[in-house]
Tab-separated table of C-alpha atoms in Angstrom:
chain	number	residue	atom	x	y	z
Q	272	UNK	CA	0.000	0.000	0.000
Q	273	UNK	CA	0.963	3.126	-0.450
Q	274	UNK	CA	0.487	6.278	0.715
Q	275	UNK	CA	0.500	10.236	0.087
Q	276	UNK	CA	0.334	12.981	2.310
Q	277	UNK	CA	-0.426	16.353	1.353
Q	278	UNK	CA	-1.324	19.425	3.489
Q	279	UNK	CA	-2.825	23.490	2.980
Q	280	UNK	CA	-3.614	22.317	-0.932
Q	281	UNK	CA	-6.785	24.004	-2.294
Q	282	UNK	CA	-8.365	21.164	-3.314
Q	283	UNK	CA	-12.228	20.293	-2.015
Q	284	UNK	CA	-13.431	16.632	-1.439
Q	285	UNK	CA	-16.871	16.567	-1.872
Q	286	UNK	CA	-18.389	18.452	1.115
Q	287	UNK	CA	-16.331	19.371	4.164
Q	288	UNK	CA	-18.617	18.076	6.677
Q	289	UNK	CA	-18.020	17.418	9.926
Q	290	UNK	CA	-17.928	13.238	9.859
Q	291	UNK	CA	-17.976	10.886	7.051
Q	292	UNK	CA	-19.056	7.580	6.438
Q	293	UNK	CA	-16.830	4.882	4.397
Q	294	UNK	CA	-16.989	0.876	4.325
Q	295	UNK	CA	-19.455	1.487	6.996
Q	296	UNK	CA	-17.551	3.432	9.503
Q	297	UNK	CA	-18.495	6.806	10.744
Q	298	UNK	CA	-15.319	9.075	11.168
Q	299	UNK	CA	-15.361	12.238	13.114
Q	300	UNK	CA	-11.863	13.614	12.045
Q	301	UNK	CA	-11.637	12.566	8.370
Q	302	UNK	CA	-13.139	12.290	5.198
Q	303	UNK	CA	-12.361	9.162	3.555
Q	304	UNK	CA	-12.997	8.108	-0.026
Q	305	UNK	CA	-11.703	5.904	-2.967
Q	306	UNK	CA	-10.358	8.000	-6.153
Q	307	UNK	CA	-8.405	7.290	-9.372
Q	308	UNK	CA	-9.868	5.941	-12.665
Q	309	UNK	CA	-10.099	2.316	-11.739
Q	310	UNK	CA	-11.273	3.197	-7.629
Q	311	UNK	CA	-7.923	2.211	-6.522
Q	312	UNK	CA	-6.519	4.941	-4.476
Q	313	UNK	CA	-7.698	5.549	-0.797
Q	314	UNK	CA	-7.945	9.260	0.097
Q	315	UNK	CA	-8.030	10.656	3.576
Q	316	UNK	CA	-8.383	14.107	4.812
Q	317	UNK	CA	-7.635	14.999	7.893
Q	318	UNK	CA	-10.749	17.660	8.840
Q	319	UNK	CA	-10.047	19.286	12.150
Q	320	UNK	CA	-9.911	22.862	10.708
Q	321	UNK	CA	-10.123	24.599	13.471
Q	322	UNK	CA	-7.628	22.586	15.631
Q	323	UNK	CA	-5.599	23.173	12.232
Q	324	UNK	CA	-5.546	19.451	11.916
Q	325	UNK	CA	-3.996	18.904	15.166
Q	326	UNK	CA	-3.037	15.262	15.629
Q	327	UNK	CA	-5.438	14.167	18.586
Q	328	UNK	CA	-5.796	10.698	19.947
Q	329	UNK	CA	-9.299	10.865	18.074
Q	330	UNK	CA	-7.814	11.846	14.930
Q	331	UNK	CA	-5.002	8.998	14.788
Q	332	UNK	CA	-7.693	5.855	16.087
Q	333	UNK	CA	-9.511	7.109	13.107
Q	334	UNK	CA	-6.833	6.994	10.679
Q	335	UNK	CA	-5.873	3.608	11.639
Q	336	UNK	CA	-9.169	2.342	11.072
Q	337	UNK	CA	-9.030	4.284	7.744
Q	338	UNK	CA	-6.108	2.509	7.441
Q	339	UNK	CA	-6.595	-0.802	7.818
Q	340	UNK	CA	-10.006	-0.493	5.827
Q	341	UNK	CA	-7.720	0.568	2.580
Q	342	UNK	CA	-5.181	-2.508	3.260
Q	343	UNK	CA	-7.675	-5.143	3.734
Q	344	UNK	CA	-8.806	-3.717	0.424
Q	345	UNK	CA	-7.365	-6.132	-2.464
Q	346	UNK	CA	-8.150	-3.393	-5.171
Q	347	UNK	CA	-6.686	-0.508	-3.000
Q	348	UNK	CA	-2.747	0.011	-4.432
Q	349	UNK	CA	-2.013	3.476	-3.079
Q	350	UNK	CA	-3.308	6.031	-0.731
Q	351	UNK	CA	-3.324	9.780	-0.473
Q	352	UNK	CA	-3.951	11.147	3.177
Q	353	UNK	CA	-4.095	15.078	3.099
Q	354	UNK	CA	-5.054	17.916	5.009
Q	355	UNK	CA	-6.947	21.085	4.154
Q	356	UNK	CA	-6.499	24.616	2.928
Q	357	UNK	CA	-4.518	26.056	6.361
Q	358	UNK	CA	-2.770	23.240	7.311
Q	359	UNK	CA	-1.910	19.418	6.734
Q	360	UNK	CA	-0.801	18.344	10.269
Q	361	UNK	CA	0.602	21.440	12.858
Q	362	UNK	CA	1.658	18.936	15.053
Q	363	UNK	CA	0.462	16.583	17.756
Q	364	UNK	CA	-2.751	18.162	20.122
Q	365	UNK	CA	-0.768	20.168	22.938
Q	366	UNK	CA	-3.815	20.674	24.442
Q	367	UNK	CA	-3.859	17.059	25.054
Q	368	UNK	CA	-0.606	16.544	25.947
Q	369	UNK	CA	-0.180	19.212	28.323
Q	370	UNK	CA	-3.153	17.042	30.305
Q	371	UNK	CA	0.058	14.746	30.749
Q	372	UNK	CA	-1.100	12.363	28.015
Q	373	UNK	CA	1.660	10.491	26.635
Q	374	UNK	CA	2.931	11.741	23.390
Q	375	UNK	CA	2.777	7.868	22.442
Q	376	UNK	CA	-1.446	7.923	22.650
Q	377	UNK	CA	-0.978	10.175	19.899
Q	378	UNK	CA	1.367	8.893	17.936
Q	379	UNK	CA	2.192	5.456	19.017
Q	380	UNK	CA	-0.198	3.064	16.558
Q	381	UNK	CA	0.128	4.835	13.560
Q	382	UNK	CA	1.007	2.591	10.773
Q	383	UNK	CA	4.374	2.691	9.636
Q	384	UNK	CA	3.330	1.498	6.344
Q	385	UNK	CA	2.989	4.546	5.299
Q	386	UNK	CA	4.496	5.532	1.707
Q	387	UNK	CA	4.600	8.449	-0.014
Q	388	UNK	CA	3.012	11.721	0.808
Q	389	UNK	CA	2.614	15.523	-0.805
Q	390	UNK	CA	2.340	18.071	1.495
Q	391	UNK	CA	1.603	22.250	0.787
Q	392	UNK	CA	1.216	24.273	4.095
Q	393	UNK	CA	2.419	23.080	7.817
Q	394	UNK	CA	3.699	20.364	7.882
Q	395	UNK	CA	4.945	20.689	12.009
Q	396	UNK	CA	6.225	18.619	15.057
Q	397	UNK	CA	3.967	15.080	14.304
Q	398	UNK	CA	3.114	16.325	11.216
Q	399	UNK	CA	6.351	16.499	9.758
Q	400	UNK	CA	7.181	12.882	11.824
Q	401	UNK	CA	3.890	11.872	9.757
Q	402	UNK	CA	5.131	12.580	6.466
Q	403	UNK	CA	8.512	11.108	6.906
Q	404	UNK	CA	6.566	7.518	7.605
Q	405	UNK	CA	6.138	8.008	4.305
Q	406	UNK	CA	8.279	6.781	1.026
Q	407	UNK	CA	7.680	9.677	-1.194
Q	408	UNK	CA	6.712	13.169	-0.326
Q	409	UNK	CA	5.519	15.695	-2.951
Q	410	UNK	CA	5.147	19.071	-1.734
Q	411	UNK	CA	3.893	22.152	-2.671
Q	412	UNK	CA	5.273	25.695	-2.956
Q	413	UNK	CA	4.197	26.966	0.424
Q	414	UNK	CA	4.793	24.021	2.134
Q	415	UNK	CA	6.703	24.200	5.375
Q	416	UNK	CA	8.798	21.455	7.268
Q	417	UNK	CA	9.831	21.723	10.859
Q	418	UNK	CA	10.581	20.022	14.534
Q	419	UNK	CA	9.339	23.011	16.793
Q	420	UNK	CA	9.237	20.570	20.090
Q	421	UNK	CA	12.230	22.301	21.537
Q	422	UNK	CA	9.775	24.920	21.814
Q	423	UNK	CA	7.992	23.755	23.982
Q	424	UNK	CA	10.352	22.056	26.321
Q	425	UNK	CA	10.954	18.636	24.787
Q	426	UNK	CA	11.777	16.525	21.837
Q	427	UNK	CA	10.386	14.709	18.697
Q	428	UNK	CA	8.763	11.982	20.044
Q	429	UNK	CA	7.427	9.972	17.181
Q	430	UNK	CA	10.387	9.239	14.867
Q	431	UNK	CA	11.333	13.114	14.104
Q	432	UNK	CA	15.192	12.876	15.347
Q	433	UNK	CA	15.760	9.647	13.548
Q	434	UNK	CA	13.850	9.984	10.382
Q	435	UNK	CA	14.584	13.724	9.745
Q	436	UNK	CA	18.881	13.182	10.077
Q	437	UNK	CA	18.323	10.324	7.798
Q	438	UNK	CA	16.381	12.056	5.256
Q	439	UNK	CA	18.552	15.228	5.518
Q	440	UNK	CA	21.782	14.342	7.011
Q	441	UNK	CA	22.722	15.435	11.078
Q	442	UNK	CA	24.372	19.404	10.233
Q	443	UNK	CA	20.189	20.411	9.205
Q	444	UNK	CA	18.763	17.913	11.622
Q	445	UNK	CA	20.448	19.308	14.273
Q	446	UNK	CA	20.006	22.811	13.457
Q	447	UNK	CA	16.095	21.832	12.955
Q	448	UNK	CA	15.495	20.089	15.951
Q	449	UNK	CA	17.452	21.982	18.212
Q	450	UNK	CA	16.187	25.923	17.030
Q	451	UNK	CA	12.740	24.782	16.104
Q	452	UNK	CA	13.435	26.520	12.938
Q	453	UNK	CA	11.611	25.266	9.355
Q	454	UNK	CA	12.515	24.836	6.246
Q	455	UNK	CA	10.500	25.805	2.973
Q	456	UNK	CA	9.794	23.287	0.116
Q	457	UNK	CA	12.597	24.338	-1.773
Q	458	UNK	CA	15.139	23.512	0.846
Q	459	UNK	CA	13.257	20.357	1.476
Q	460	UNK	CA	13.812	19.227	-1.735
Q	461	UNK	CA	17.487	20.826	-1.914
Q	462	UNK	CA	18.490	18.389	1.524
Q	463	UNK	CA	16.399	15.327	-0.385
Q	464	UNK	CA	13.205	15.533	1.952
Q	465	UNK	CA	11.113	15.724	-0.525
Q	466	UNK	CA	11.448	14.450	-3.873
Q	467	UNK	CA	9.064	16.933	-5.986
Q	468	UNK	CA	7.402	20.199	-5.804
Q	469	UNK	CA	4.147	21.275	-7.421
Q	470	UNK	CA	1.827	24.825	-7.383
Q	471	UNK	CA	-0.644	24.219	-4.533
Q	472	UNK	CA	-3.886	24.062	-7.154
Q	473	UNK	CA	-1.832	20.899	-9.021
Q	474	UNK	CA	-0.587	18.884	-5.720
Q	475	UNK	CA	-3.422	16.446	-5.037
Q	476	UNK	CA	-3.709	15.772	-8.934
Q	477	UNK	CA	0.215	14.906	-9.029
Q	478	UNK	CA	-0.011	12.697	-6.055
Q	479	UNK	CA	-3.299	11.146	-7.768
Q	480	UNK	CA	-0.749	10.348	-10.974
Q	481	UNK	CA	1.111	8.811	-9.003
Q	482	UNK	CA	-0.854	6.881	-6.606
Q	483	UNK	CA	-2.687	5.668	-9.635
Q	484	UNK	CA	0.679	4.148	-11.419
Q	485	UNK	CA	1.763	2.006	-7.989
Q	486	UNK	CA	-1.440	1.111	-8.134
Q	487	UNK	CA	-1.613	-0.495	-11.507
Q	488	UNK	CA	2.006	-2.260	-10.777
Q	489	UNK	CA	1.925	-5.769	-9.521
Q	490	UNK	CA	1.034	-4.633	-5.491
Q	491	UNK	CA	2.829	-7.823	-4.409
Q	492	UNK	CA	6.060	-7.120	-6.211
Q	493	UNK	CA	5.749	-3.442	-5.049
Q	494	UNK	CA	5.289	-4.733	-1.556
Q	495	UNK	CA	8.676	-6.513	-2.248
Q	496	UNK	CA	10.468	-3.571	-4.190
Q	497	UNK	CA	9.684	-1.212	-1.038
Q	498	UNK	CA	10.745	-4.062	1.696
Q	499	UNK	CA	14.314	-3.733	-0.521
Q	500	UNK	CA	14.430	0.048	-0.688
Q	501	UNK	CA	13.791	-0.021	3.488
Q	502	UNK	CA	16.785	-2.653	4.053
Q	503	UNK	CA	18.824	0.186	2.972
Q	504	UNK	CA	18.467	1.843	5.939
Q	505	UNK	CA	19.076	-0.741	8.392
Q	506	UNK	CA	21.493	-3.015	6.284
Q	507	UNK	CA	24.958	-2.495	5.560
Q	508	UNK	CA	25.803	-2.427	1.893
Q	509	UNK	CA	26.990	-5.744	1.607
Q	510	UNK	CA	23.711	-7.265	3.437
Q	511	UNK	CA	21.695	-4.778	1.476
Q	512	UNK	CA	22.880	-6.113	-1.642
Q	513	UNK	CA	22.475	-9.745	-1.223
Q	514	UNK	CA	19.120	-8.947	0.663
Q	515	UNK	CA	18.397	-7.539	-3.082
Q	516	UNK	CA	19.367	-10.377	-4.350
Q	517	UNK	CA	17.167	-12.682	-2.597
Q	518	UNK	CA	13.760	-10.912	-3.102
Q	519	UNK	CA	14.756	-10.091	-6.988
Q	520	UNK	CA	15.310	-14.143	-7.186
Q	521	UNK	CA	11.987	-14.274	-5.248
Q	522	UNK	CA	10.182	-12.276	-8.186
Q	523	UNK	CA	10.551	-15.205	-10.496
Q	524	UNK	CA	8.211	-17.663	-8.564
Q	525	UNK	CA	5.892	-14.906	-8.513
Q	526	UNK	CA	2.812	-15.042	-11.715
Q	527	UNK	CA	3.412	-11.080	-12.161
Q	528	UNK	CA	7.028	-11.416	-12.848
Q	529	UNK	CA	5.868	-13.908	-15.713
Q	530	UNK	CA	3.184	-11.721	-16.777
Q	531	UNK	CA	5.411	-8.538	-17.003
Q	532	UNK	CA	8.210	-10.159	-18.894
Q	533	UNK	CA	5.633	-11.980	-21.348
Q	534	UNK	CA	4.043	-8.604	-21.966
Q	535	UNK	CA	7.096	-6.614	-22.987
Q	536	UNK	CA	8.439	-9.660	-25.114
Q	537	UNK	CA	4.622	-9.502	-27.199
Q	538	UNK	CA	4.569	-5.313	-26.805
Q	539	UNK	CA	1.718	-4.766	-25.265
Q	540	UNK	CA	0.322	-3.522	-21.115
Q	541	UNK	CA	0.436	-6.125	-18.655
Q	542	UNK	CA	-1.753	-7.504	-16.714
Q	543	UNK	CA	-0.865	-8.034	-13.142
Q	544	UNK	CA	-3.079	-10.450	-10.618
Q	545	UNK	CA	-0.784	-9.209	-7.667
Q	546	UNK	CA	0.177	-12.833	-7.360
């Protein structure tokens, strides 16, 4: 599965009411729907506008269930989880944390299958830990990245000091997490945070592009092709390479692998059965 985030994009989803109803759950904090051509790209929007899309414990039991709906979903390839036209994700709910609520109710089950994500506007403290659960972030022009818990007295508490001096190397980590300073799009893309940037008005169509091409791959061998990507990160280069190896022999016991080769030999679109 996977997944993009986008935030502040001007771009309405049917009606912003206050709950919505999908697969027969009522959500109070999202509005969740199926998009794409062929119906095979969740979409979630977080809808807490005047909390700016504050992360609650609410908020993140909801997503989960969103979640889990879209990956017990065989025709589901890719999802798109975005915010509205302020904000994407300002953070966790300080308002609930400051009632000494662990920072892990908040953040502790989300999914860290989470894989790609745009984001335009704030994209703060959780929020930003949020997107980087992600594989690929698009983001638009006004989007803005940043670890402002030092702020507030503490640290990142969901991944942010880990995932953020991977993604962008320890010197702008560092600076981030310990000023509470943010960085734009453009400098998001410049420390490789972000792999694209769009106008706001074109974000959630660009993500939809590309949501909609995983999701016509073969979902098993994309399941596979991201497991290898991870390894990178915890592997060193020598068990990261035969780890490669292994799942790219895997491939060829799969139907898809026989199915993709057989339609490039005869020139024309496969046809994957994600087995």
């Amino acid at each position: 599965m996977f997944c993009f985030f986008q935030t502040f994009i001007k771009y309405i989803i049917r009606s912003l009411k206050l709950c919505s109803c999908f697969l027969g759950t009522q959500y109070n904090y999202l509005i969740v729907d199926k998009r794409g051509e062929n119906k095979n790209v969740g979409f979630i929007q977080l809808n807490r506008p005047k909390a700016l899309n504050a992360l609650c414990d609410g908020l993140m039991k909801e997503m989960n269930q969103a979640l889990d709906a879209f990956e017990n979903d065989a025709q589901v390839g890719a999802i798109i989880i975005t915010g509205n036209e302020k904000s994407f994700a300002a953070g966790a709910d300080i308002k609930e944390i400051a009632k000494q609520k662990p920072f892990r109710s908040v953040m502790g089950e989300t999914p860290f299958s989470l894989e790609t994500e745009s984001v335009n506007g704030f994209a703060l403290g959780g929020g930003c830990e949020l997107a980087m659960m992600c594989d690929i972030i698009y983001a638009g022009e006004k989007a803005q990245f940043g670890q402002p818990e030092i702020l507030l007295g503490t640290v990142p508490g969901a991944g942010g000091t880990q995932r953020l001096t991977r993604a962008v190397g320890k010197s702008l980590a560092m600076e981030m997490v310990l000023t509470g300073d943010r960085i734009s799009a453009k400098e998001a893309k410049e420390s490789g945070l972000v792999s694209k940037i769009f106008p706001v008005e074109q974000l959630v169509e660009e993500a939809l592009r590309c949501g909609e091409k995983i999701a016509n791959n073969s979902k098993l061998v994309c399941a596979m092709a991201k497991e290898a990507v991870n390894a990178a990160f915890e592997l060193t280069l020598t068990e990261g390479s035969r780890f490669e190896k292994r799942i790219f022999h895997a491939t060829f016991a799969t139907d898809d692998r026989k199915e993709g080769m057989t339609a490039f030999v005869e020139k024309r679109k496969a046809n994957f059965k994600d087995n």
